[in-house]
Short mmCIF file of C-alpha atoms in Angstrom, two decimals:
data_model
loop_
_atom_site.label_atom_id
_atom_site.label_comp_id
_atom_site.label_asym_id
_atom_site.label_seq_id
_atom_site.Cartn_x
_atom_site.Cartn_y
_atom_site.Cartn_z
CA MET A 145 0.00 0.00 0.00
CA SER A 146 1.33 3.43 -0.91
CA THR A 147 1.82 6.26 1.56
CA ARG A 148 -1.15 8.14 0.08
CA GLN A 149 -3.40 5.07 0.38
CA GLU A 150 -2.36 4.61 4.02
CA ARG A 151 -3.14 8.26 4.73
CA TRP A 152 -6.68 8.01 3.36
CA SER A 153 -7.54 4.52 4.65
CA LEU A 154 -9.63 4.28 7.81
CA PRO A 155 -7.96 2.53 10.79
CA ALA A 156 -9.46 -0.91 11.34
CA GLU A 157 -10.57 -0.12 14.90
CA ARG A 158 -12.70 2.80 13.67
CA ARG A 159 -14.54 0.95 10.92
CA PRO A 160 -17.24 -0.51 13.24
CA ALA A 161 -17.93 2.99 14.58
CA LEU A 162 -18.29 4.32 11.03
CA ALA A 163 -20.62 1.48 10.04
CA ALA A 164 -22.74 1.85 13.19
CA GLY A 165 -22.82 5.62 12.73
CA LEU A 166 -24.09 5.38 9.16
CA VAL A 167 -26.82 2.93 10.19
CA ALA A 168 -27.81 5.23 13.07
CA LEU A 169 -27.99 8.26 10.79
CA ALA A 170 -30.37 6.37 8.52
CA ALA A 171 -32.41 5.23 11.54
CA PHE A 172 -32.69 8.79 12.80
CA GLY A 173 -33.91 9.93 9.39
CA ALA A 174 -36.55 7.19 9.42
CA ALA A 175 -37.63 8.13 12.95
CA TRP A 176 -37.94 11.78 11.93
CA ALA A 177 -40.17 10.79 9.01
CA LEU A 178 -42.39 8.66 11.29
CA LEU A 179 -42.86 11.62 13.63
CA HIS A 180 -44.87 13.25 10.83
CA ARG A 181 -47.32 10.34 10.62
CA GLY A 182 -50.31 9.02 12.52
CA PHE A 183 -50.95 10.04 16.12
CA TYR A 184 -47.72 12.05 16.25
CA GLU A 185 -49.45 14.72 14.16
CA ARG A 186 -52.30 15.24 16.64
CA ASP A 187 -52.63 18.11 19.09
CA GLN A 188 -49.12 19.47 18.62
CA ILE A 189 -47.99 22.33 20.87
CA VAL A 190 -45.33 24.28 19.00
CA ASP A 191 -42.84 27.06 19.72
CA ILE A 192 -42.06 27.69 16.06
CA PRO A 193 -44.23 30.86 15.82
CA VAL A 194 -42.09 32.40 18.58
CA TYR A 195 -38.93 31.55 16.66
CA GLN A 196 -40.43 32.92 13.44
CA ARG A 197 -41.28 36.19 15.15
CA TYR A 198 -37.65 36.56 16.20
CA GLY A 199 -36.38 35.60 12.73
CA ASP A 200 -38.74 37.90 10.86
CA GLN A 201 -37.79 40.87 13.01
CA MET A 202 -34.10 40.23 12.37
CA VAL A 203 -34.76 39.96 8.62
CA ASP A 204 -36.58 43.30 8.86
CA GLY A 205 -33.41 44.87 10.27
CA LYS A 206 -34.27 44.95 13.96
CA LEU A 207 -31.56 44.11 16.48
CA PRO A 208 -32.30 41.44 19.08
CA TYR A 209 -32.26 42.48 22.74
CA ARG A 210 -32.26 46.14 21.74
CA ASP A 211 -35.26 46.44 19.41
CA PHE A 212 -37.22 43.43 20.64
CA ARG A 213 -37.10 41.06 23.61
CA VAL A 214 -35.49 37.65 23.16
CA GLU A 215 -35.92 34.85 25.63
CA TYR A 216 -32.82 32.88 24.61
CA PRO A 217 -29.04 33.52 24.59
CA PRO A 218 -27.27 34.91 21.51
CA ALA A 219 -25.99 31.66 19.96
CA ALA A 220 -29.60 30.53 19.55
CA LEU A 221 -30.28 33.39 17.14
CA PRO A 222 -28.88 31.74 13.97
CA VAL A 223 -31.42 28.89 14.12
CA PHE A 224 -34.21 31.48 14.33
CA LEU A 225 -32.81 33.67 11.57
CA LEU A 226 -31.83 31.14 8.89
CA PRO A 227 -35.34 29.72 8.27
CA ALA A 228 -36.71 33.28 8.00
CA ILE A 229 -34.41 34.28 5.15
CA GLY A 230 -36.45 34.29 1.97
CA ASP A 231 -39.65 32.92 3.54
CA GLY A 232 -41.60 36.16 3.07
CA HIS A 233 -43.10 35.86 6.56
CA ASP A 234 -44.82 32.67 5.41
CA GLU A 235 -45.50 30.37 8.39
CA PRO A 236 -45.58 26.99 6.55
CA ALA A 237 -42.39 27.85 4.68
CA TYR A 238 -40.68 28.87 7.92
CA ARG A 239 -41.71 25.64 9.63
CA ARG A 240 -40.40 23.50 6.78
CA SER A 241 -37.06 25.32 6.81
CA PHE A 242 -36.84 25.13 10.57
CA GLU A 243 -37.48 21.39 10.58
CA ARG A 244 -34.82 20.84 7.92
CA LEU A 245 -32.37 22.71 10.12
CA MET A 246 -33.34 20.56 13.11
CA VAL A 247 -32.85 17.40 11.06
CA LEU A 248 -29.28 18.49 10.42
CA CYS A 249 -28.79 19.17 14.12
CA GLY A 250 -30.22 15.76 14.96
CA LEU A 251 -27.80 14.11 12.54
CA LEU A 252 -24.98 16.03 14.26
CA VAL A 253 -26.19 14.64 17.59
CA VAL A 254 -25.97 11.09 16.26
CA ALA A 255 -22.56 11.80 14.73
CA GLY A 256 -21.37 13.16 18.08
CA VAL A 257 -22.45 9.96 19.82
CA ALA A 258 -20.55 7.91 17.20
CA ILE A 259 -17.39 10.00 17.64
CA ALA A 260 -17.58 9.70 21.41
CA LEU A 261 -18.07 5.92 21.27
CA SER A 262 -15.15 5.61 18.86
CA ALA A 263 -12.95 7.57 21.28
CA LEU A 264 -14.12 5.26 24.08
CA ARG A 265 -13.14 2.27 21.91
CA ALA A 266 -16.57 0.76 22.34
CA GLU A 267 -17.07 -2.78 21.09
CA PRO A 268 -19.53 -3.38 18.20
CA ALA A 269 -22.45 -4.49 20.39
CA ARG A 270 -22.17 -1.33 22.49
CA LEU A 271 -21.77 0.82 19.38
CA PHE A 272 -24.91 -0.41 17.69
CA GLY A 273 -26.92 -0.48 20.92
CA ALA A 274 -26.03 3.04 22.03
CA LEU A 275 -26.37 4.59 18.58
CA GLY A 276 -29.63 2.76 17.97
CA PHE A 277 -31.04 4.15 21.21
CA ALA A 278 -29.93 7.70 20.41
CA ALA A 279 -31.35 7.51 16.89
CA LEU A 280 -34.74 5.99 17.74
CA ALA A 281 -35.42 7.60 21.15
CA PRO A 282 -37.23 10.55 19.50
CA LEU A 283 -40.09 8.16 18.75
CA ALA A 284 -40.52 7.59 22.49
CA LEU A 285 -40.52 11.32 23.25
CA GLY A 286 -42.82 12.37 20.44
CA SER A 287 -43.47 15.39 18.26
CA VAL A 288 -42.00 17.93 20.70
CA ILE A 289 -38.59 17.24 19.17
CA LEU A 290 -39.83 18.59 15.82
CA THR A 291 -40.86 21.99 17.07
CA ARG A 292 -38.15 23.03 19.55
CA PHE A 293 -34.63 24.21 18.80
CA ASP A 294 -33.02 22.10 21.55
CA LEU A 295 -31.31 19.76 19.09
CA TRP A 296 -28.94 22.65 18.28
CA PRO A 297 -27.43 23.10 21.79
CA THR A 298 -27.68 19.33 22.35
CA ALA A 299 -25.54 18.74 19.27
CA LEU A 300 -22.99 21.25 20.56
CA ALA A 301 -22.96 19.55 23.98
CA VAL A 302 -22.27 16.05 22.68
CA LEU A 303 -19.83 17.22 19.99
CA GLY A 304 -17.89 19.21 22.61
CA LEU A 305 -17.74 16.17 24.89
CA ALA A 306 -16.71 13.94 21.98
CA ALA A 307 -13.90 16.35 21.07
CA VAL A 308 -12.53 16.23 24.63
CA LEU A 309 -12.70 12.42 24.60
CA SER A 310 -10.81 12.50 21.28
CA ARG A 311 -8.09 14.70 22.85
CA ARG A 312 -9.19 17.81 20.99
CA ASN A 313 -9.46 19.63 24.28
CA ARG A 314 -9.45 23.26 23.16
CA LEU A 315 -11.91 22.54 20.36
CA GLY A 316 -14.13 20.67 22.81
CA LEU A 317 -14.25 23.48 25.36
CA GLY A 318 -14.86 26.00 22.62
CA VAL A 319 -17.84 24.00 21.34
CA LEU A 320 -19.19 23.64 24.88
CA GLY A 321 -18.87 27.42 25.24
CA LEU A 322 -20.87 27.90 22.05
CA GLY A 323 -23.47 25.48 23.40
CA ALA A 324 -23.72 27.39 26.67
CA ALA A 325 -24.20 30.57 24.64
CA ALA A 326 -27.10 28.87 22.83
CA LYS A 327 -28.99 27.46 25.83
CA ILE A 328 -26.96 27.45 29.05
CA PHE A 329 -27.24 23.71 29.83
CA PRO A 330 -24.11 22.52 27.92
CA GLY A 331 -22.19 24.69 30.40
CA VAL A 332 -22.81 22.16 33.19
CA LEU A 333 -20.39 19.82 31.38
CA ALA A 334 -17.57 22.40 31.31
CA PRO A 335 -16.32 21.88 34.93
CA LEU A 336 -16.09 18.13 34.29
CA ALA A 337 -14.24 18.64 31.00
CA LEU A 338 -11.81 21.14 32.53
CA THR A 339 -11.09 18.83 35.46
CA TYR A 340 -10.52 15.98 33.02
CA VAL A 341 -8.07 18.06 30.98
CA TRP A 342 -6.26 19.30 34.11
CA ARG A 343 -5.74 15.78 35.41
CA ARG A 344 -4.61 14.32 32.08
CA ARG A 345 -2.82 17.21 30.39
CA GLY A 346 -1.84 19.53 33.24
CA ARG A 347 -2.86 22.84 34.70
CA ARG A 348 -1.59 24.98 31.85
CA GLU A 349 -3.66 23.19 29.23
CA ALA A 350 -6.73 23.33 31.47
CA LEU A 351 -6.31 27.07 31.92
CA VAL A 352 -6.00 27.54 28.16
CA CYS A 353 -9.13 25.45 27.64
CA GLY A 354 -10.96 27.47 30.28
CA ALA A 355 -9.92 30.65 28.50
CA VAL A 356 -11.23 29.25 25.21
CA PHE A 357 -14.58 28.41 26.84
CA ALA A 358 -14.85 31.88 28.39
CA GLY A 359 -13.66 33.54 25.19
CA VAL A 360 -16.38 31.92 23.09
CA LEU A 361 -19.01 33.02 25.61
CA LEU A 362 -17.59 36.54 25.53
CA VAL A 363 -17.59 36.70 21.73
CA CYS A 364 -21.24 35.60 21.64
CA PHE A 365 -22.54 37.89 24.40
CA LEU A 366 -20.34 40.98 24.21
CA PRO A 367 -21.66 42.59 20.97
CA PHE A 368 -25.23 42.39 22.20
CA PHE A 369 -24.25 43.55 25.68
CA VAL A 370 -22.57 46.62 24.18
CA LEU A 371 -25.65 47.38 22.08
CA SER A 372 -28.17 46.70 24.83
CA PRO A 373 -26.93 45.72 28.30
CA GLY A 374 -30.47 46.04 29.61
CA GLY A 375 -31.79 43.68 26.94
CA ILE A 376 -29.23 40.98 27.75
CA TRP A 377 -29.86 41.37 31.46
CA ASP A 378 -33.61 41.15 30.91
CA SER A 379 -33.19 37.90 28.95
CA LEU A 380 -31.04 36.27 31.66
CA HIS A 381 -33.17 37.59 34.52
CA ARG A 382 -36.34 36.39 32.82
CA GLN A 383 -35.02 32.83 32.84
CA ALA A 384 -33.60 32.95 36.36
CA SER A 385 -36.78 34.41 37.86
CA ARG A 386 -39.23 31.88 36.45
CA PRO A 387 -41.74 30.45 38.95
CA LEU A 388 -42.42 26.76 39.63
CA GLN A 389 -43.40 25.30 36.27
CA ILE A 390 -46.29 22.84 36.27
CA GLU A 391 -44.23 19.82 35.12
CA SER A 392 -41.41 20.18 37.65
CA LEU A 393 -40.80 17.79 40.54
CA GLY A 394 -42.18 20.24 43.09
CA SER A 395 -45.33 20.73 41.03
CA GLY A 396 -45.72 16.97 40.70
CA PHE A 397 -46.00 16.59 44.48
CA LEU A 398 -48.44 19.51 44.73
CA LEU A 399 -50.59 18.22 41.88
CA VAL A 400 -50.90 14.82 43.53
CA ALA A 401 -51.60 16.49 46.88
CA HIS A 402 -54.44 18.30 45.12
CA GLN A 403 -55.84 14.99 43.85
CA LEU A 404 -55.49 13.13 47.16
CA PHE A 405 -56.15 15.79 49.79
CA GLY A 406 -57.78 18.67 47.96
CA TYR A 407 -54.76 21.00 48.28
CA GLY A 408 -55.72 24.28 46.65
CA ILE A 409 -53.69 25.15 43.54
CA HIS A 410 -53.36 28.62 42.04
CA LEU A 411 -52.21 28.74 38.42
CA ASN A 412 -49.69 31.39 37.42
CA LEU A 413 -49.64 31.92 33.65
CA SER A 414 -46.45 33.89 33.06
CA HIS A 415 -42.99 33.69 31.49
CA GLY A 416 -44.51 31.91 28.50
CA SER A 417 -45.41 28.81 30.53
CA GLN A 418 -47.98 27.41 32.91
CA ASN A 419 -46.82 27.58 36.52
CA LEU A 420 -48.03 27.22 40.10
CA GLY A 421 -48.37 30.39 42.16
CA GLY A 422 -48.47 30.98 45.89
CA SER A 423 -46.13 30.82 48.86
CA LEU A 424 -45.66 27.02 48.95
CA PRO A 425 -44.86 26.69 45.22
CA SER A 426 -42.44 29.62 45.60
CA ALA A 427 -40.76 27.80 48.50
CA PHE A 428 -40.57 24.62 46.42
CA ALA A 429 -38.97 26.59 43.57
CA ALA A 430 -36.31 27.95 45.94
CA ILE A 431 -35.65 24.51 47.44
CA LEU A 432 -35.29 22.93 44.01
CA SER A 433 -32.83 25.63 42.94
CA VAL A 434 -30.69 24.92 46.01
CA LEU A 435 -30.88 21.17 45.42
CA GLN A 436 -29.97 21.63 41.76
CA LEU A 437 -26.86 23.62 42.62
CA ALA A 438 -25.90 21.24 45.44
CA ALA A 439 -26.29 18.21 43.17
CA LEU A 440 -24.12 19.76 40.46
CA LEU A 441 -21.42 20.82 42.94
CA GLY A 442 -21.47 17.35 44.49
CA LEU A 443 -21.07 15.68 41.11
CA TRP A 444 -18.30 18.04 40.00
CA VAL A 445 -16.38 17.44 43.24
CA GLY A 446 -17.06 13.71 43.10
CA PHE A 447 -15.60 13.52 39.62
CA ALA A 448 -12.55 15.57 40.62
CA ARG A 449 -11.84 13.23 43.55
CA GLY A 450 -11.68 10.13 41.37
CA PRO A 451 -9.56 9.05 38.40
CA ALA A 452 -9.84 11.10 35.22
CA GLU A 453 -10.99 8.25 33.01
CA PRO A 454 -13.01 8.64 29.79
CA GLU A 455 -15.77 6.32 31.00
CA ARG A 456 -16.13 8.30 34.23
CA LEU A 457 -16.30 11.52 32.23
CA VAL A 458 -19.26 10.36 30.16
CA ARG A 459 -21.05 8.89 33.21
CA TYR A 460 -20.67 12.05 35.24
CA SER A 461 -21.68 14.14 32.23
CA ALA A 462 -24.93 12.19 31.94
CA ALA A 463 -25.44 12.42 35.73
CA CYS A 464 -24.91 16.20 35.77
CA MET A 465 -27.35 16.72 32.92
CA ALA A 466 -29.94 14.46 34.54
CA ALA A 467 -29.58 16.30 37.87
CA PHE A 468 -29.80 19.68 36.16
CA ILE A 469 -33.11 18.59 34.63
CA ALA A 470 -34.61 16.64 37.53
CA PHE A 471 -34.02 19.35 40.16
CA GLY A 472 -34.93 22.28 37.95
CA LYS A 473 -37.86 24.49 38.88
CA VAL A 474 -38.72 24.38 35.19
CA LEU A 475 -38.96 20.99 33.47
CA SER A 476 -40.34 21.29 29.97
CA PRO A 477 -40.73 18.15 27.81
CA GLN A 478 -38.00 19.26 25.40
CA PHE A 479 -35.44 19.18 28.21
CA LEU A 480 -35.33 15.39 27.86
CA ILE A 481 -33.78 15.91 24.42
CA TRP A 482 -30.61 16.94 26.25
CA LEU A 483 -30.22 13.43 27.66
CA LEU A 484 -30.69 11.51 24.41
CA PRO A 485 -27.00 11.47 23.37
CA LEU A 486 -25.44 11.32 26.85
CA VAL A 487 -27.16 8.45 28.65
CA PRO A 488 -26.45 5.88 25.87
CA LEU A 489 -22.71 6.59 26.25
CA VAL A 490 -22.67 5.04 29.74
CA ARG A 491 -21.36 1.48 29.59
CA GLY A 492 -22.24 -1.77 31.29
CA ARG A 493 -25.21 -2.72 33.43
CA ARG A 494 -25.38 0.79 34.81
CA GLY A 495 -25.73 2.11 31.28
CA LEU A 496 -28.47 -0.39 30.43
CA ALA A 497 -30.39 0.52 33.59
CA ALA A 498 -29.97 4.24 32.85
CA ALA A 499 -31.16 3.79 29.26
CA ALA A 500 -34.22 1.87 30.46
CA LEU A 501 -35.08 4.64 32.93
CA LEU A 502 -34.63 7.32 30.29
CA ALA A 503 -36.86 5.38 27.88
CA ALA A 504 -39.51 5.15 30.61
CA ALA A 505 -39.27 8.90 31.26
CA LEU A 506 -39.65 9.62 27.53
CA VAL A 507 -42.74 7.44 27.20
CA LEU A 508 -44.29 8.81 30.41
CA THR A 509 -43.80 12.33 29.05
CA GLN A 510 -45.46 11.48 25.75
CA LEU A 511 -48.45 9.98 27.57
CA TRP A 512 -49.55 13.47 28.57
CA PHE A 513 -47.66 15.82 26.25
CA PRO A 514 -49.07 17.14 24.03
CA TYR A 515 -52.34 15.18 24.17
CA ARG A 516 -53.34 15.92 27.77
CA TYR A 517 -51.21 18.96 28.46
CA TRP A 518 -54.03 21.51 28.44
CA ASP A 519 -56.16 19.21 30.58
CA LEU A 520 -53.28 19.28 33.07
CA ALA A 521 -52.43 22.98 32.79
CA LEU A 522 -55.98 24.35 32.86
CA ARG A 523 -58.08 21.66 34.54
CA LEU A 524 -55.52 19.81 36.72
CA ASP A 525 -56.36 16.47 35.13
CA GLU A 526 -55.88 13.61 37.61
CA ARG A 527 -54.24 11.13 35.25
CA ALA A 528 -51.82 13.71 33.89
CA SER A 529 -50.98 14.85 37.44
CA TRP A 530 -49.90 11.34 38.40
CA LEU A 531 -47.98 10.90 35.16
CA VAL A 532 -46.01 14.09 35.88
CA LEU A 533 -45.02 12.92 39.35
CA VAL A 534 -44.11 9.40 38.23
CA ARG A 535 -42.01 10.76 35.34
CA ASP A 536 -40.17 13.14 37.66
CA LEU A 537 -39.48 10.34 40.16
CA VAL A 538 -38.12 8.21 37.32
CA LEU A 539 -35.73 11.06 36.47
CA LEU A 540 -34.63 11.19 40.12
CA THR A 541 -33.95 7.46 39.98
CA LEU A 542 -31.94 8.04 36.81
CA VAL A 543 -29.77 10.56 38.65
CA ALA A 544 -29.17 8.04 41.44
CA VAL A 545 -28.28 5.23 39.03
CA LEU A 546 -25.78 7.43 37.21
CA ALA A 547 -24.27 9.13 40.26
CA LEU A 548 -24.08 6.60 43.07
CA PRO A 549 -21.05 4.29 43.25
CA LEU A 550 -21.59 0.64 42.53
CA ARG A 551 -21.10 -1.89 45.28
CA ARG A 552 -17.90 -3.75 44.56
CA ALA A 553 -17.94 -7.51 44.69
CA PRO A 554 -15.52 -9.05 47.21
CA THR A 555 -12.16 -9.85 45.66
CA GLY A 556 -11.85 -13.21 47.34
CA ARG A 557 -13.82 -15.75 49.29
CA ARG A 558 -13.39 -16.47 52.94
CA ARG A 559 -11.90 -19.85 53.57
CA ALA A 560 -14.45 -22.16 55.16
CA PRO A 561 -13.53 -23.39 58.62
CA ALA A 562 -12.06 -26.86 58.71
CA ARG A 563 -14.48 -29.58 59.63
CA SER A 564 -13.46 -31.75 62.55
CA GLY A 565 -13.73 -35.51 62.48
#
């Protein structure tokens, strides 16, 4: 074989990952097509009109944060703008373009999982199992994945993690920074990635990677902050000040208390969502915020105290994301998209248990969203109330399965006492 042929040939150990990745990409495309058929088409609740309003205003020359309010961080703006270019303010055309863009992001998610598994040197059975789960899980979650932009920051999260696993540390932290500038949550992986780099490549490299992460955030936020500091602050404050959303863990307990004991519930329709108002829901929201921060700090410290191994990095990444979701005072259905590429990366029996729990959470979510959502939000439907609580408890169990150490089997057997006579 010539030198040029060797340069362009794929290493033998990476061929299974390529084959599994191609199959998974095709499976994701098939799943996306099925989401436009049958019962998936019924009763959809969409955010696309909000995105179109942002995109149309940018096409008309208005500046986000200064000329109109934007709920999301700056790196989300491209996915709102691109479908609006040339659509003539036409809603069906915008939706088609937006969905095409989300298909590309979904394919990037699957590709990120394949790259991460290749870096982990996963065996063929694990490759096909994990990629198959990531590709087909949208069918368990339902049509919400079609009409939210969360596949964009999710793709950045898993691609950033995959780059770090592949020893492209600066690239990985830069991509995670871009993800955090699109929808905050990829930022919860940054402390794990920086610790991993510090332990394996040294303090200097970790500091450089941290500077890259911060630099990307600065590049994304600074121009808009200069143009409208009040607009940026309003966007961030609007997210931080949200009340207890009706699908959160705290709301789940209160909804069931309403069904069992007649606890009075006051709906608070604000911040673009359906929430619970009153002193007790406000206390629950504060408690959940404290628990969320404590869980993340505990996981970051727990990872730092153990060996910096690739398998531990992906497990703790999945655990941090699950904790960020489960303890959040806001828990929208699309948040489960964030877990689709991370949980399948976890190996062994723990990974199988985690994947089963995530699948259960996806199905439980689809049992009420979107079909019974308005019955829940406006009429406090009993079945939907129980489904919310059970789903949230499943997510808590997922956090425990991913975070808690496994009991180690004894290394040897005790010698049986000698029998007399």
